[in-house]
Amino acid sequence: REFGLPYPKGILLAGPPRTGKSLTAKAIANELEIPLIRFDVGRIMGKFLGEASENMFKVTETVETIGKVVLWIDEAEKLLSGMAPGQVSDSAGAEVARTLGSFLTWLQDRDPNKMVYVAATVNNVLALPPELTGKGRFDEFFWVDFPTQNERAQILRIHLAKNNRANHLTEEEIQQVAILTAGFNGAEMEELVKSGLYDAFDANSDLSFKFLEKAIEDIIPMSIIRKEEMKAMRMWAKEHNVRRVSSETEEDLDEISSHFDDKKLGKRKIYA
């Protein structure tokens, strides 16, 4: 502030589901040591005309009154879907557009001295209106992709430690799991450890590499199930010069999917 810099407005985090965007919003509040307020977008719309506008005003007024908070808007594209063309054909639709328009104006012109830091997450960048992605409403727009091999190894270490199994796999086995889980997101890595623990318990044993290897065979990652959609989102992020959160090179989804033949796909569980 002494240097003359304004207070930061916030960030927009976009990327496939379950890749750590919401966790990042929570981590920001923890790092700044200020409260986190979750904006439940589903409760904005009411059954009476004008109720949505009033609710939106209450949200912005409340967070500004509290001040020094992180406002976490999860799946912001659902909040902003009413601004898409063809969504304003009736009075209710018109109210939605007006309400969301006022919210975008608040994002742009809010008083920085109120210190409301907005952390918005988006699963589907293709549904975002162009008004949201421009500079001014957020300080930065980040793309959160599927974790790379090195990142998957680190995620695996975290979940092994959380389950008191930090020393149950050698470093070589951890790296092998990271290779076999190409295309997995963070949530699927967590599920992998849980499944391995259940199988180990059922076998009256403890967690080892063989149980994780078996669990990998039971999971088809979302990057494969929704490959074309994920590729389109990646292309959109590159075309709009969205800053990537990872400095590592993205793994090729076509190359990953080549390892999943039809026979395997028929046997594996599908996680939507």
XYZ file of C-alpha atoms in Angstrom:
272
model
C 0.000 0.000 0.000
C 2.886 2.362 0.774
C 4.239 1.671 -2.709
C 0.890 2.691 -4.171
C -0.466 -0.686 -5.221
C -4.228 -1.329 -4.894
C -5.611 -4.220 -2.913
C -5.920 -7.363 -5.070
C -9.396 -8.179 -6.404
C -9.095 -11.925 -6.789
C -8.531 -14.765 -9.236
C -10.539 -16.926 -11.606
C -9.566 -20.610 -11.620
C -10.736 -22.666 -14.589
C -10.172 -26.294 -15.478
C -11.567 -29.831 -15.377
C -13.525 -30.882 -12.277
C -11.696 -32.311 -9.244
C -8.317 -30.830 -10.108
C -7.909 -28.719 -6.958
C -9.571 -25.411 -7.832
C -11.822 -25.300 -4.753
C -8.958 -26.483 -2.570
C -6.936 -23.542 -3.890
C -9.645 -21.098 -2.796
C -9.562 -22.602 0.696
C -5.772 -22.501 0.740
C -5.821 -18.798 -0.170
C -7.995 -17.976 2.855
C -5.758 -20.113 5.054
C -2.611 -18.446 3.729
C -4.041 -14.940 4.191
C -5.457 -15.930 7.597
C -8.838 -14.381 6.843
C -12.349 -15.930 6.795
C -13.635 -17.863 3.789
C -17.242 -17.297 2.708
C -18.771 -19.710 0.207
C -21.196 -18.122 -2.220
C -23.983 -20.693 -2.737
C -25.179 -19.636 -6.190
C -28.175 -21.976 -6.019
C -29.794 -19.869 -3.291
C -29.737 -16.603 -5.234
C -32.750 -17.310 -7.420
C -36.133 -17.069 -5.699
C -39.687 -17.891 -6.744
C -40.836 -14.266 -6.715
C -39.936 -11.593 -9.243
C -37.265 -9.307 -7.866
C -36.123 -11.756 -5.209
C -32.938 -12.663 -7.053
C -31.848 -9.037 -7.312
C -32.485 -8.509 -3.604
C -30.540 -11.652 -2.687
C -27.606 -10.597 -4.845
C -27.568 -7.185 -3.160
C -27.543 -8.886 0.256
C -24.568 -11.009 -0.757
C -22.428 -8.114 -1.920
C -23.499 -5.885 0.977
C -22.776 -8.604 3.548
C -19.285 -9.430 2.342
C -18.358 -5.755 2.067
C -19.671 -5.130 5.585
C -17.597 -8.001 6.959
C -14.555 -6.980 4.938
C -11.203 -8.719 4.784
C -12.673 -12.007 3.520
C -12.215 -14.447 0.667
C -15.470 -14.827 -1.264
C -15.391 -18.301 -2.809
C -17.716 -18.666 -5.815
C -17.759 -22.353 -6.705
C -18.743 -23.359 -10.272
C -19.229 -19.753 -11.299
C -20.393 -20.754 -14.790
C -23.706 -21.899 -13.253
C -24.193 -18.448 -11.789
C -23.444 -16.793 -15.113
C -25.304 -19.165 -17.435
C -28.309 -16.854 -17.451
C -26.343 -14.308 -19.453
C -26.012 -16.606 -22.443
C -27.925 -15.629 -25.592
C -31.439 -17.035 -25.687
C -31.760 -17.151 -21.913
C -33.789 -13.942 -21.548
C -36.974 -14.752 -23.421
C -39.321 -14.026 -20.497
C -39.540 -11.743 -17.480
C -37.838 -14.283 -15.221
C -34.981 -14.636 -17.691
C -34.691 -10.878 -17.960
C -34.406 -10.629 -14.182
C -31.644 -13.230 -14.170
C -29.736 -11.239 -16.777
C -30.170 -8.008 -14.809
C -29.107 -9.686 -11.561
C -26.008 -11.208 -13.079
C -25.237 -7.979 -14.882
C -25.268 -6.104 -11.585
C -23.010 -8.743 -10.077
C -20.499 -8.342 -12.906
C -20.616 -4.599 -12.370
C -19.887 -5.140 -8.678
C -16.928 -7.348 -9.573
C -15.579 -4.579 -11.801
C -16.259 -1.524 -9.634
C -16.256 -2.792 -6.047
C -14.410 -0.696 -3.479
C -10.915 -2.218 -3.081
C -10.685 -0.796 0.436
C -13.418 -3.258 1.503
C -10.825 -5.990 0.932
C -13.153 -8.630 -0.505
C -10.926 -11.096 -2.341
C -12.956 -13.125 -4.857
C -11.815 -16.655 -5.718
C -14.076 -18.021 -8.453
C -13.805 -21.540 -9.848
C -15.083 -22.695 -13.229
C -15.362 -26.276 -14.492
C -16.455 -25.435 -18.029
C -14.653 -22.476 -19.583
C -16.697 -22.932 -22.758
C -19.775 -21.681 -20.857
C -18.135 -18.470 -19.666
C -19.426 -15.151 -21.028
C -16.654 -12.961 -22.489
C -17.538 -10.245 -19.970
C -16.067 -12.352 -17.184
C -12.727 -13.246 -18.715
C -11.462 -9.734 -19.408
C -9.098 -7.858 -17.142
C -10.608 -5.702 -14.409
C -12.923 -8.066 -12.590
C -10.090 -10.383 -11.568
C -6.373 -9.812 -11.209
C -5.518 -13.042 -12.974
C -7.136 -15.925 -14.863
C -5.549 -19.341 -14.233
C -5.909 -22.691 -16.008
C -5.778 -25.750 -13.716
C -5.150 -28.901 -15.735
C -4.799 -32.580 -14.841
C -1.713 -33.222 -12.702
C 1.466 -34.321 -14.439
C 3.468 -37.409 -13.500
C 5.576 -35.545 -10.923
C 2.475 -33.873 -9.495
C 0.615 -37.192 -9.252
C 3.539 -38.638 -7.311
C 3.308 -35.745 -4.860
C -0.480 -36.138 -4.528
C 0.027 -39.854 -3.859
C 2.548 -39.084 -1.105
C 0.057 -36.701 0.503
C -2.755 -39.259 0.598
C -0.488 -42.049 1.785
C 0.617 -39.820 4.646
C -2.984 -38.826 5.453
C -3.790 -42.526 5.844
C -0.697 -43.298 7.923
C 0.933 -45.249 5.078
C 3.748 -42.855 4.195
C 6.421 -45.570 4.341
C 4.473 -48.414 2.763
C 5.695 -47.743 -0.779
C 9.238 -47.243 -1.984
C 10.071 -44.184 -4.061
C 10.359 -46.434 -7.119
C 6.839 -47.787 -6.500
C 5.454 -44.272 -6.044
C 6.957 -43.273 -9.388
C 5.513 -46.403 -11.007
C 2.027 -45.573 -9.701
C 2.447 -42.036 -11.052
C 3.256 -43.468 -14.487
C 0.308 -45.884 -14.461
C -2.140 -43.129 -13.445
C -1.596 -40.876 -16.465
C -4.712 -38.731 -16.919
C -5.942 -39.121 -13.338
C -7.110 -36.014 -11.513
C -6.465 -35.313 -7.847
C -9.754 -36.804 -6.672
C -9.106 -40.001 -8.621
C -5.679 -40.282 -6.999
C -7.347 -40.011 -3.595
C -9.933 -42.634 -4.563
C -7.114 -44.884 -5.733
C -5.569 -44.919 -2.257
C -8.934 -45.523 -0.586
C -9.738 -48.423 -2.917
C -6.318 -49.921 -2.292
C -6.874 -49.725 1.461
C -10.267 -51.484 1.193
C -8.769 -54.264 -0.929
C -5.862 -54.665 1.495
C -8.249 -54.871 4.452
C -10.369 -57.451 2.632
C -7.225 -59.522 1.985
C -6.238 -59.318 5.668
C -3.101 -57.479 4.629
C -1.760 -53.933 4.570
C -1.476 -51.479 1.728
C 1.183 -52.274 -0.844
C 1.917 -51.565 -4.485
C -0.065 -54.574 -5.745
C -3.304 -53.267 -4.213
C -2.841 -49.841 -5.792
C -2.023 -51.487 -9.113
C -5.273 -53.457 -8.918
C -7.240 -50.328 -7.996
C -5.826 -48.499 -11.035
C -7.409 -51.159 -13.264
C -10.826 -50.330 -11.819
C -10.762 -46.633 -12.684
C -11.271 -44.928 -16.015
C -10.149 -41.322 -15.520
C -12.427 -38.474 -16.497
C -9.750 -37.303 -18.928
C -10.597 -40.394 -21.003
C -14.367 -40.430 -20.530
C -14.681 -36.769 -21.530
C -11.560 -36.506 -23.653
C -12.962 -34.387 -26.484
C -14.524 -31.919 -24.056
C -11.265 -31.651 -22.116
C -9.295 -31.103 -25.324
C -11.684 -28.331 -26.389
C -11.285 -26.621 -23.018
C -7.500 -26.851 -23.252
C -7.610 -25.283 -26.703
C -9.848 -22.479 -25.429
C -7.428 -21.748 -22.585
C -4.482 -21.575 -24.988
C -6.322 -19.351 -27.459
C -7.266 -16.935 -24.668
C -3.727 -16.954 -23.243
C -4.896 -18.169 -19.828
C -1.991 -18.538 -17.417
C -1.304 -22.141 -16.380
C -0.811 -22.910 -12.686
C 1.744 -25.602 -13.486
C 5.120 -24.994 -15.083
C 5.227 -28.602 -16.310
C 4.168 -29.690 -19.787
C 0.622 -31.020 -20.191
C 0.318 -34.704 -20.991
C -1.253 -35.552 -24.334
C -4.799 -36.877 -23.852
C -4.741 -38.787 -27.149
C -1.601 -40.590 -26.074
C -3.132 -41.426 -22.689
C -6.338 -42.759 -24.250
C -4.351 -45.037 -26.559
C -3.545 -47.139 -23.493
C -7.234 -47.792 -22.842
C -8.510 -50.382 -25.325
C -12.166 -51.380 -25.633
C -11.686 -54.540 -23.616
C -10.322 -52.639 -20.638
C -12.969 -49.957 -20.943
C -15.679 -52.577 -20.646
C -14.256 -53.884 -17.365
C -13.444 -50.654 -15.596
C -15.658 -48.542 -13.390
C -16.750 -45.244 -14.880
C -16.495 -42.151 -12.700
C -18.588 -39.267 -14.041
